[in-house]
mmCIF file of C-alpha atoms in Angstrom:
data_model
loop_
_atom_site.group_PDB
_atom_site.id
_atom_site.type_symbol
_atom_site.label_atom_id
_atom_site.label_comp_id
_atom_site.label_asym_id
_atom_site.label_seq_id
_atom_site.Cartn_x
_atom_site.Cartn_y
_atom_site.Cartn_z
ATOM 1 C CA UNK A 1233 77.151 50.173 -58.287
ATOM 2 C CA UNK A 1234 73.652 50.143 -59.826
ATOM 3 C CA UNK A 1235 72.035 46.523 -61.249
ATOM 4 C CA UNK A 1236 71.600 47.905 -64.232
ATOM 5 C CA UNK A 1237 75.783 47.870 -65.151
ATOM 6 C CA UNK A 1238 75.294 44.150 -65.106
ATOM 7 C CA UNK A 1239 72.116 44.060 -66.838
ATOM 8 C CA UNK A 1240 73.333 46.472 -69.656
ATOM 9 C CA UNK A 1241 76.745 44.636 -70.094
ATOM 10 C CA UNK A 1242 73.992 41.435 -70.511
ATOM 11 C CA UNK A 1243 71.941 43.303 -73.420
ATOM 12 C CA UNK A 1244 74.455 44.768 -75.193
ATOM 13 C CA UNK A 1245 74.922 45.024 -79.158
ATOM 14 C CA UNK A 1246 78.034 43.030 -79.757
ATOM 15 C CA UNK A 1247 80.522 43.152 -82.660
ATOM 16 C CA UNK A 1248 80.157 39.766 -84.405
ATOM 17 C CA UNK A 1249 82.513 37.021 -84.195
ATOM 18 C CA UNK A 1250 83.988 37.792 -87.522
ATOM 19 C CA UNK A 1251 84.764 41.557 -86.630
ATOM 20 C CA UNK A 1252 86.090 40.422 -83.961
ATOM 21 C CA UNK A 1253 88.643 38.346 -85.777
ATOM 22 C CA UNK A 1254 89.430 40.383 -88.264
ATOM 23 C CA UNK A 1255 89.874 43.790 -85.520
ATOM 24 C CA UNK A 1256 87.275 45.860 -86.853
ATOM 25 C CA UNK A 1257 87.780 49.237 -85.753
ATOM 26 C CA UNK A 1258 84.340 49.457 -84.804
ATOM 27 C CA UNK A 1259 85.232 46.441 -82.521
ATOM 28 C CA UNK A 1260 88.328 48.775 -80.810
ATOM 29 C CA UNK A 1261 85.630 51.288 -79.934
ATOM 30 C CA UNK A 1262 83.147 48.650 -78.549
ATOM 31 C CA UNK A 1263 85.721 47.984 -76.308
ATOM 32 C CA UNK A 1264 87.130 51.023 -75.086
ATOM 33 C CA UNK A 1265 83.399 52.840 -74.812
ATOM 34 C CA UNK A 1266 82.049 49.970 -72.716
ATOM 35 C CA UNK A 1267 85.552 49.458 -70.189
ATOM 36 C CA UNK A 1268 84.153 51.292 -67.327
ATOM 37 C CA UNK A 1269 80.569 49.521 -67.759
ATOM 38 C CA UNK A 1270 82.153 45.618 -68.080
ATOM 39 C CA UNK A 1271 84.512 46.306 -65.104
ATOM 40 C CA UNK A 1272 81.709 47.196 -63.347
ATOM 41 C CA UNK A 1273 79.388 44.126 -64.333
ATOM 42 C CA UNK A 1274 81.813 41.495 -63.845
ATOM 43 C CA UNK A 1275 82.292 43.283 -60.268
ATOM 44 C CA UNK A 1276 78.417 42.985 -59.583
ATOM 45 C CA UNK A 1277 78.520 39.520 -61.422
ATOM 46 C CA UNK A 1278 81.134 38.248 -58.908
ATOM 47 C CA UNK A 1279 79.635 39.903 -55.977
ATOM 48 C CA UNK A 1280 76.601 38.237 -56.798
ATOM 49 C CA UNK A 1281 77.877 34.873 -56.926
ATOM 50 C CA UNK A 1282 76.908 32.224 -54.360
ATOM 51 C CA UNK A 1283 78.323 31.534 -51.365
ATOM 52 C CA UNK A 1284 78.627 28.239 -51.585
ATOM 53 C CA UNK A 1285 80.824 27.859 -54.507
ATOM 54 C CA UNK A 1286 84.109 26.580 -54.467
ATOM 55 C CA UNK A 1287 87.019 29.090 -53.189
ATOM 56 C CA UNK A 1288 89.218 30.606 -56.015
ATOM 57 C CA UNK A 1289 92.237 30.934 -54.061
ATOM 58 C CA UNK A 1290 95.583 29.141 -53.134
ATOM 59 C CA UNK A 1291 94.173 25.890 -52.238
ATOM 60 C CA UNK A 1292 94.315 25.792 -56.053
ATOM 61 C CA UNK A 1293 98.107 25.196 -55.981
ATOM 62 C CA UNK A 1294 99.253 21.871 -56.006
ATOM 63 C CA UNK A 1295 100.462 21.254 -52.229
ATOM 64 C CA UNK A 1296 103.702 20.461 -52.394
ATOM 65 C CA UNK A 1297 104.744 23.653 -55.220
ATOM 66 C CA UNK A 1298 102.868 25.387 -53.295
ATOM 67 C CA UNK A 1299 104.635 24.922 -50.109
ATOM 68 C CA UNK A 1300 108.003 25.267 -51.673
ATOM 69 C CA UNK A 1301 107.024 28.423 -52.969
ATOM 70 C CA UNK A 1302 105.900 29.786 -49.627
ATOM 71 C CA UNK A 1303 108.708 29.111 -48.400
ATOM 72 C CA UNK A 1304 111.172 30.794 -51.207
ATOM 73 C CA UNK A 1305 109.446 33.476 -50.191
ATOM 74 C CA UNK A 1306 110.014 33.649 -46.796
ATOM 75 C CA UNK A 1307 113.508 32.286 -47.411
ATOM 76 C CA UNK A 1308 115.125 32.327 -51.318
ATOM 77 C CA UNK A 1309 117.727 30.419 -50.385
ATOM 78 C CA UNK A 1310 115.416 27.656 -50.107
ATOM 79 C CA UNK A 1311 114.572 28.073 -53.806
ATOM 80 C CA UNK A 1312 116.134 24.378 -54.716
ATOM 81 C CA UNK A 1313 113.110 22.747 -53.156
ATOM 82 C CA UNK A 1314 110.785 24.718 -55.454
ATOM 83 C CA UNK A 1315 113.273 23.844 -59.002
ATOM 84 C CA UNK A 1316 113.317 20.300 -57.999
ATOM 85 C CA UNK A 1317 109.874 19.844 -58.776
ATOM 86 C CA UNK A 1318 110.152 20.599 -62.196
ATOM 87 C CA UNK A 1319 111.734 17.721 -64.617
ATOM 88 C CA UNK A 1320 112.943 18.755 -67.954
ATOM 89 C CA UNK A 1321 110.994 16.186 -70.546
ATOM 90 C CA UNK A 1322 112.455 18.308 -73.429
ATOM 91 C CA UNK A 1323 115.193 20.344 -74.008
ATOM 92 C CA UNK A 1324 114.359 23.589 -71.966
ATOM 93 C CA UNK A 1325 110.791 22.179 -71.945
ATOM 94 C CA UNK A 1326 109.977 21.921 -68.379
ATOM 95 C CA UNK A 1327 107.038 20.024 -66.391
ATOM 96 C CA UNK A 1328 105.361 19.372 -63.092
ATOM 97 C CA UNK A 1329 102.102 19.277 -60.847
ATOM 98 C CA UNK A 1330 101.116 22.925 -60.978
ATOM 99 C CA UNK A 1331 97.254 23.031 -59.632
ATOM 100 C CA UNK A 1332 95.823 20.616 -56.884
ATOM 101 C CA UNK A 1333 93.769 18.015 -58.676
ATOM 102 C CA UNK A 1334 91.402 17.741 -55.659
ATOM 103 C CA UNK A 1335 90.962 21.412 -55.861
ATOM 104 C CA UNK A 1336 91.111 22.321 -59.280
ATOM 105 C CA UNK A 1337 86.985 21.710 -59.682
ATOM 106 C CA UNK A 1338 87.305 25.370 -58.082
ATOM 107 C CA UNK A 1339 89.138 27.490 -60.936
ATOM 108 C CA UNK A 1340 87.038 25.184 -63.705
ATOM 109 C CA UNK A 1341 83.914 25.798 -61.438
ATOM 110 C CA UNK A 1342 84.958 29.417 -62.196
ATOM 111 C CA UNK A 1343 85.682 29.534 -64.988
ATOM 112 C CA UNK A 1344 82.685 27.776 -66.351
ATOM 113 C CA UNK A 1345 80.409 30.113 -64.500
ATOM 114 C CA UNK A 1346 82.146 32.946 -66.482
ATOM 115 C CA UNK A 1347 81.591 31.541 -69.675
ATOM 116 C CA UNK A 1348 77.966 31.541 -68.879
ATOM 117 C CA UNK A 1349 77.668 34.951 -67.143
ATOM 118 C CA UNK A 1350 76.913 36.869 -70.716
ATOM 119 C CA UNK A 1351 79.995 39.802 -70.155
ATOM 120 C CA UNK A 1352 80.929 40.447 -73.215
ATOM 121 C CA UNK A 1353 84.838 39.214 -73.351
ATOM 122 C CA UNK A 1354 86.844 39.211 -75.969
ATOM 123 C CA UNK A 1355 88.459 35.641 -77.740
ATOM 124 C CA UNK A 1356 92.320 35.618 -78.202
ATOM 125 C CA UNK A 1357 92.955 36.560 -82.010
ATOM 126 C CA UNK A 1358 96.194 34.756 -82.087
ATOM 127 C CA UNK A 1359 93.830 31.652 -82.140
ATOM 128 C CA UNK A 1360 91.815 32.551 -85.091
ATOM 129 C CA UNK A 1361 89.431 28.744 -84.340
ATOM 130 C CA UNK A 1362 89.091 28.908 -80.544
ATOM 131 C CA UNK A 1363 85.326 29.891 -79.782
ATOM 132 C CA UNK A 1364 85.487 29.194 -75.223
ATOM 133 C CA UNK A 1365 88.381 31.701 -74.507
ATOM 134 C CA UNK A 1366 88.932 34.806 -73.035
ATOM 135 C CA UNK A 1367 92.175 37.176 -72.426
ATOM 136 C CA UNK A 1368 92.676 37.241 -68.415
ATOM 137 C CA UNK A 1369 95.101 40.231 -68.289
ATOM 138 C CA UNK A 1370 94.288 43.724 -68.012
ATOM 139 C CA UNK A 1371 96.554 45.373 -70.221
ATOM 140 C CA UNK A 1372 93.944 43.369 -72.827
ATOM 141 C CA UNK A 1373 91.008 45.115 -74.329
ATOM 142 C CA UNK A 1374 87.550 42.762 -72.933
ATOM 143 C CA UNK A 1375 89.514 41.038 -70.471
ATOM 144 C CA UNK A 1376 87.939 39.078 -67.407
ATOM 145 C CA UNK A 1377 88.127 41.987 -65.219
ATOM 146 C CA UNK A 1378 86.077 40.337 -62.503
ATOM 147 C CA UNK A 1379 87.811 40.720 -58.752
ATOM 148 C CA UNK A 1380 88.000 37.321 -57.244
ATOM 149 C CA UNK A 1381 89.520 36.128 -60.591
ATOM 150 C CA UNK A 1382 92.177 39.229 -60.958
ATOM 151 C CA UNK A 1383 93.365 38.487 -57.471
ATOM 152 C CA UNK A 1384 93.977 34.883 -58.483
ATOM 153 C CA UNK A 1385 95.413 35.667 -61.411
ATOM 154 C CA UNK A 1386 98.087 37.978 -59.934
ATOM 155 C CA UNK A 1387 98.760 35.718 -57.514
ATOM 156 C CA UNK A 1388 99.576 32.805 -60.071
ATOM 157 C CA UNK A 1389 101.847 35.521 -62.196
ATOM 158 C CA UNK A 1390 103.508 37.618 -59.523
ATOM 159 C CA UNK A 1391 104.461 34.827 -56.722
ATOM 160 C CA UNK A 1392 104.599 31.821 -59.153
ATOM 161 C CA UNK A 1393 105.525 31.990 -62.636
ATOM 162 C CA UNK A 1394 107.660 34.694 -62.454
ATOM 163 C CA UNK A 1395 110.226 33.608 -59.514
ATOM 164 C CA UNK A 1396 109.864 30.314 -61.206
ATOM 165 C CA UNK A 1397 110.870 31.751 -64.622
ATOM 166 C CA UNK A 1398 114.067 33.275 -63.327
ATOM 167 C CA UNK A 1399 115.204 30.415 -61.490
ATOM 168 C CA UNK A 1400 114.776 27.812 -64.503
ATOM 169 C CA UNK A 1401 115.726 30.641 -67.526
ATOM 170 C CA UNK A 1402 118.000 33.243 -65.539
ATOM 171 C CA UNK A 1403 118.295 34.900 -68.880
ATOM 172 C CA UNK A 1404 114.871 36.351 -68.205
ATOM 173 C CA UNK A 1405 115.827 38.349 -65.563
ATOM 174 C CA UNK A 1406 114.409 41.978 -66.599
ATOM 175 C CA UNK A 1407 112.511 40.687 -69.405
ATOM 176 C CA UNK A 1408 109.776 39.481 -67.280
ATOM 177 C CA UNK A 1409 108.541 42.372 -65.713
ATOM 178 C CA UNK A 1410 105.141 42.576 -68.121
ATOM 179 C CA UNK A 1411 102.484 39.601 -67.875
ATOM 180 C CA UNK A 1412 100.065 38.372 -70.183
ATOM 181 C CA UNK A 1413 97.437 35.487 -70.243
ATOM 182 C CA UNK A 1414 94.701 34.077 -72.161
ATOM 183 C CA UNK A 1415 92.271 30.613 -71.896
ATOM 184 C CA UNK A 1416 91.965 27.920 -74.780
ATOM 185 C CA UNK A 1417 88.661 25.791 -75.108
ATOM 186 C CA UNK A 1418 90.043 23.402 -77.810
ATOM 187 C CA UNK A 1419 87.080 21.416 -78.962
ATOM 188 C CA UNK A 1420 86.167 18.376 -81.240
ATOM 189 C CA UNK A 1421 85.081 18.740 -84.946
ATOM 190 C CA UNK A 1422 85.610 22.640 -84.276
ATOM 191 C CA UNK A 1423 89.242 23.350 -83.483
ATOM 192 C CA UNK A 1424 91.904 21.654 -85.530
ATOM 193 C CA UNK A 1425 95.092 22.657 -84.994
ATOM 194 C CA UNK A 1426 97.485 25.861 -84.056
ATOM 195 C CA UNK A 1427 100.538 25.567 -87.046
ATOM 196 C CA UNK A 1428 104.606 25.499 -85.582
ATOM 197 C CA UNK A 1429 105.126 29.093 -84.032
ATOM 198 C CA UNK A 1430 107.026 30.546 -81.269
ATOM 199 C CA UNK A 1431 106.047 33.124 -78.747
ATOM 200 C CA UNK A 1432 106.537 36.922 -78.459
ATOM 201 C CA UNK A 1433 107.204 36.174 -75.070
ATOM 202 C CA UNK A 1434 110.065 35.981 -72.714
ATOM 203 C CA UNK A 1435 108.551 32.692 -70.780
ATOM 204 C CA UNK A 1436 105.356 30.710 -71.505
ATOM 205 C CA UNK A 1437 103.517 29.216 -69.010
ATOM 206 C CA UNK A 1438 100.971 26.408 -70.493
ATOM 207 C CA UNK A 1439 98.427 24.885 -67.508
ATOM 208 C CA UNK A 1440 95.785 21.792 -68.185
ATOM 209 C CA UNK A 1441 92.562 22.580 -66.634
ATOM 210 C CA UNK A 1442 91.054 19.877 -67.713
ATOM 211 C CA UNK A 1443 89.679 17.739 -64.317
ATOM 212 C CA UNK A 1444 90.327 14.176 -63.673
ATOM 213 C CA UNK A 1445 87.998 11.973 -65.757
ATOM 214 C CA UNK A 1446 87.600 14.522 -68.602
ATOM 215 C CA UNK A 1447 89.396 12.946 -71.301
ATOM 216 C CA UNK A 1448 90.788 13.901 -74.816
ATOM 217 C CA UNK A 1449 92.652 12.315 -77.665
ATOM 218 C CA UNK A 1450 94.488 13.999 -79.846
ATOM 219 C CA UNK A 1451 95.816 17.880 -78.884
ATOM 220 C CA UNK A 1452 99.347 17.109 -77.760
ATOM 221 C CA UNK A 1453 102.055 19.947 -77.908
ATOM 222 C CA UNK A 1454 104.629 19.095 -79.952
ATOM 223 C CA UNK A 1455 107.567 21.042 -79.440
ATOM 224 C CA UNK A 1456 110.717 21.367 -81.943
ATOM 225 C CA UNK A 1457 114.385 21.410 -81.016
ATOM 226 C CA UNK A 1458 115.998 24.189 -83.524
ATOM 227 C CA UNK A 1459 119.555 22.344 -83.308
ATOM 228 C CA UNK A 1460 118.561 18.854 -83.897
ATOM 229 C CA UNK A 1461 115.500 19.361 -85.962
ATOM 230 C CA UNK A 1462 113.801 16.195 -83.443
ATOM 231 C CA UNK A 1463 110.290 16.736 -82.287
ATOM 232 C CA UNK A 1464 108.667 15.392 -79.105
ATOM 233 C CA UNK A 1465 104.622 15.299 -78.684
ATOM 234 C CA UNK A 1466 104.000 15.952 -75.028
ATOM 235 C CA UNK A 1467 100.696 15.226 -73.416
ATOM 236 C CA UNK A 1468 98.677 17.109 -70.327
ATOM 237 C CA UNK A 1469 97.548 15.322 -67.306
ATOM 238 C CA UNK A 1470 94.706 17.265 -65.227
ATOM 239 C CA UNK A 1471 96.520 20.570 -63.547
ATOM 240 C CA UNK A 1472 100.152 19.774 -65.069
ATOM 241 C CA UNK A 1473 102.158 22.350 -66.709
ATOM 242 C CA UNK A 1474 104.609 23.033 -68.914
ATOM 243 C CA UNK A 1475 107.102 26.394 -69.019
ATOM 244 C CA UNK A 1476 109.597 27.042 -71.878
ATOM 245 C CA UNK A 1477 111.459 30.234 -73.353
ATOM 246 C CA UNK A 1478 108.873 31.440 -75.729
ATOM 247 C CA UNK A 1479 111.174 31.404 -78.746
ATOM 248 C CA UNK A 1480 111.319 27.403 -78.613
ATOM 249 C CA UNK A 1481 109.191 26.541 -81.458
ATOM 250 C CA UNK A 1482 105.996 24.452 -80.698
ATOM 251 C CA UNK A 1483 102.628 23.885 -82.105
ATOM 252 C CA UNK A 1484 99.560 22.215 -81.163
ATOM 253 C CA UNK A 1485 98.676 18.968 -82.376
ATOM 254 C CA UNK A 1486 94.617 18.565 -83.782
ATOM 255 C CA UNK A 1487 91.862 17.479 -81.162
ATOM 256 C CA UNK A 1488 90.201 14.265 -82.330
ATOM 257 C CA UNK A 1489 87.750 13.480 -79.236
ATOM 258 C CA UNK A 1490 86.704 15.479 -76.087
ATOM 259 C CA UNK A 1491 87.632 19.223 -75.279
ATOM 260 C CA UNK A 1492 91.308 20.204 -73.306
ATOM 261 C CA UNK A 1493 90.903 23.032 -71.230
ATOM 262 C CA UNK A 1494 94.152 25.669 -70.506
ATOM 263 C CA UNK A 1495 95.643 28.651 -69.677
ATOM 264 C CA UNK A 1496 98.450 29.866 -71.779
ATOM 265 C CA UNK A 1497 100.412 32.660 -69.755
ATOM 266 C CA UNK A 1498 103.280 34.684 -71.100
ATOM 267 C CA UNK A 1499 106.074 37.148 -69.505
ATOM 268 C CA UNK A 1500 107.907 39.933 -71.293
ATOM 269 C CA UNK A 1501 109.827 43.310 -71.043
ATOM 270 C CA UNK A 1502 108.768 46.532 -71.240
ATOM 271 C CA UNK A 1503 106.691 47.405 -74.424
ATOM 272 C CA UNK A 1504 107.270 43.410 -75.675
ATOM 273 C CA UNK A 1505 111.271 43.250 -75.111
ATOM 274 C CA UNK A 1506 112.926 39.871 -74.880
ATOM 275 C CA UNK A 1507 116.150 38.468 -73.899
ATOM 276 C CA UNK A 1508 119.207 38.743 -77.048
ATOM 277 C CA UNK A 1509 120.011 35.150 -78.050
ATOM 278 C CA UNK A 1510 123.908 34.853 -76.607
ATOM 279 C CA UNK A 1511 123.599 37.541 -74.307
ATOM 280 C CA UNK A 1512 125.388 37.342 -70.867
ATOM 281 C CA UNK A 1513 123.138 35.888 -68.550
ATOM 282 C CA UNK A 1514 122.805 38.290 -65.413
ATOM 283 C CA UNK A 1515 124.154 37.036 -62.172
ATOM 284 C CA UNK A 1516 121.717 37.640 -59.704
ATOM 285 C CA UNK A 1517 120.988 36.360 -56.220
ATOM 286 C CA UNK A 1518 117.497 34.708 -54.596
ATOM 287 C CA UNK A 1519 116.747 37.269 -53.248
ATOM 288 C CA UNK A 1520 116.136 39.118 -56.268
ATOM 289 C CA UNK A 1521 114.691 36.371 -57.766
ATOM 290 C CA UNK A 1522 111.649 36.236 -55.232
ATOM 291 C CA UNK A 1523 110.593 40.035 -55.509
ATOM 292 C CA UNK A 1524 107.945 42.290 -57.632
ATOM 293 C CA UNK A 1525 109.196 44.313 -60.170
ATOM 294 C CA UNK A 1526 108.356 47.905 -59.406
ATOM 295 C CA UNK A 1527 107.667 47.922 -63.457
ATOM 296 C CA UNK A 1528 104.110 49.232 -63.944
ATOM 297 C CA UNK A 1529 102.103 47.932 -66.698
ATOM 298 C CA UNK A 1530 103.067 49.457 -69.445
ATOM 299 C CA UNK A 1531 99.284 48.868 -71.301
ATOM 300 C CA UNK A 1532 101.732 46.925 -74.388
ATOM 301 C CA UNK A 1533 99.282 44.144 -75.667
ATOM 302 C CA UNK A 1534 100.926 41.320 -78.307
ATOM 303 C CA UNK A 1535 97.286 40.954 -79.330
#
C-alpha cells in the first residue's frame, strides 16, 4: 500500500455538504469510484497511528457486562447473569453500564482522531442537522472502514448486542441477522432536535460516549408508549445505554448547552425485514441465542 492512497483520499474533490444531503447522484459515484482508495487510506491512516494511544479493544466493555458476556459464551445457560444487568426504566426501554468509564477515553480518543484524519466519510442522512458523524458499517457507502475500528465494531455487534437482543426481545430471533450503525455529534446552537420517529430496525442499540466531566443540558430521549400515550424523557450518563424494539416511538429532545456524543446501532433481517407485530415468538434455546448467524451481509442499507 503506497502513501499516496492516504494522501489522495486527503486531497480529494468532495461533494458538498448539501449534495450530500440531498443524495446527489454525483455523490453515489464519489463514493463507489473512490471505495477501494478510502479502504485503503483509512488502512494506512490506522497503521500509521501511534503506539502509544489508548487500546480500542475489550477493555472498552464495562467489567462486569463484560464478564457476564464471556461467560454466556462459554456457557448460555449462564445468560441470567448477563439480563440482570439491564433494568427496564420504560416499557421495553431497557438500560445499563455498557462501556467502562475508566476506559472509554480509548473509543472517544478514537474516534476523535478519526474526525480529524481528513477520509472523506459520509454523515448519516437520516439526521439531516448532525455535522460530527459518520456511518460505521460496511454495508454503508463512506463508512469508517479503518481496521482496528471494524474489529471493534464487530465485536460490539456480533458478541454483544445481538445475543443481548434475543435474550431481552426473543421476537427478534431471525430478524437480527443484518447490522447497522452510525455516530451522532449533537451540538449547541447547531443541532436542535430529531422529531418522534421509530426505527426501520429490528433492535436499537443507543450508547453515550460522552466521558465523565463532559456535560450537556438538554438532549434527553424521550420515548412514547403507543398504548398509554405517556412519555418519559430519559437521560445518558457517560458509557450507559439504552436498547428498545425499533418500532417504539422516540425522539430526541433539543441540546441547549455542551455536545452528547453516541452511537446509534440497529439490527434487522435480510434486505430490512422485521418481526410481524403478534407473531408467535420463536422458542429457542441459549445456545442459539449465543451464536453468529451464517447470514452474509446482504449490502441492504436503510440509508
Amino acid at each position: 500500500m503506497s502513501q499516496t492512497s492516504l494522501h489522495h483520499a486527503r486531497t480529494i474533490e468532495r461533494p458538498s455538504r448539501e449534495a450530500m444531503l440531498q443524495r446527489a447522484p454525483s455523490v453515489q459515484r464519489f463514493w463507489t469510484e473512490n471505495k477501494e482508495l478510502f479502504a485503503e487510506a483509512w488502512s494506512e491512516w490506522d497503521s500509521g497511528r501511534s503506539g502509544g494511544s489508548p487500546a480500542l479493544d475489550s477493555s472498552v466493555f464495562d467489567p462486569r457486562l463484560r464478564d457476564a458476556v464471556e461467560a454466556a459464551w462459554v456457557d448460555p445457560t449462564k445468560e441470567s447473569n448477563v439480563k440482570e444487568l439491564w433494568k427496564e426504566v420504560f416499557p421495553g426501554v431497557y438500560r445499563t453500564q455498557f462501556f467502562n468509564v475508566d476506559q472509554l477515553h480509548a473509543l472517544r480518543s478514537y474516534m476523535d482522531a478519526v474526525a480529524e484524519a481528513e477520509i472523506p466519510l459520509r454523515p448519516p442522512y437520516g439526521i439531516v442537522l448532525n455535522r460530527g458523524g459518520a456511518m460505521l458499517d460496511p454495508r454503508s457507502e463512506g463508512y469508517l472502514a479503518a481496521p482496528t475500528f471494524q474489529a471493534f465494531y464487530q465485536e460490539l455487534m456480533n458478541r454483544y448486542m445481538r445475543p443481548v437482543s434475543r435474550l431481552l426481545f426473543p421476537d427478534v430471533a431471525g430478524f437480527d441477522t443484518q447490522t447497522f450503525g452510525f455516530s451522532i455529534q449533537w451540538q449547541e446552537n447547531k443541532d436542535t432536535s430529531l422529531r418522534p420517529h421509530s426505527d426501520a430496525s429490528a433492535v436499537t442499540l443507543n450508547i453515550n460516549l460522552n466521558l465523565p466531566g463532559e456535560d450537556y443540558s438538554g438532549s434527553a430521549v424521550s420515548f412514547i408508549d403507543p398504548a398509554t400515550r405517556r412519555i418519559e424523557k430519559l437521560t445518558f450518563e457517560p458509557g450507559t445505554a439504552l436498547i428498545h424494539h425499533g418500532s417504539v416511538p422516540h425522539a430526541s429532545e433539543p441540546i441547549t448547552s455542551g455536545e452528547r456524543f453516541n452511537f446509534v446501532l440497529w439490527l434487522y433481517g435480510e434486505h430490512g425485514q422485521l418481526p410481524i407485530e403478534g407473531a408467535p415468538v420463536p422458542n429457542i434455546d441459549p445456545a442459539e441465542r449465543w451464536s453468529l448467524p451464517e447470514t452474509k451481509n446482504d449490502g441492504f442499507a436503510p440509508f
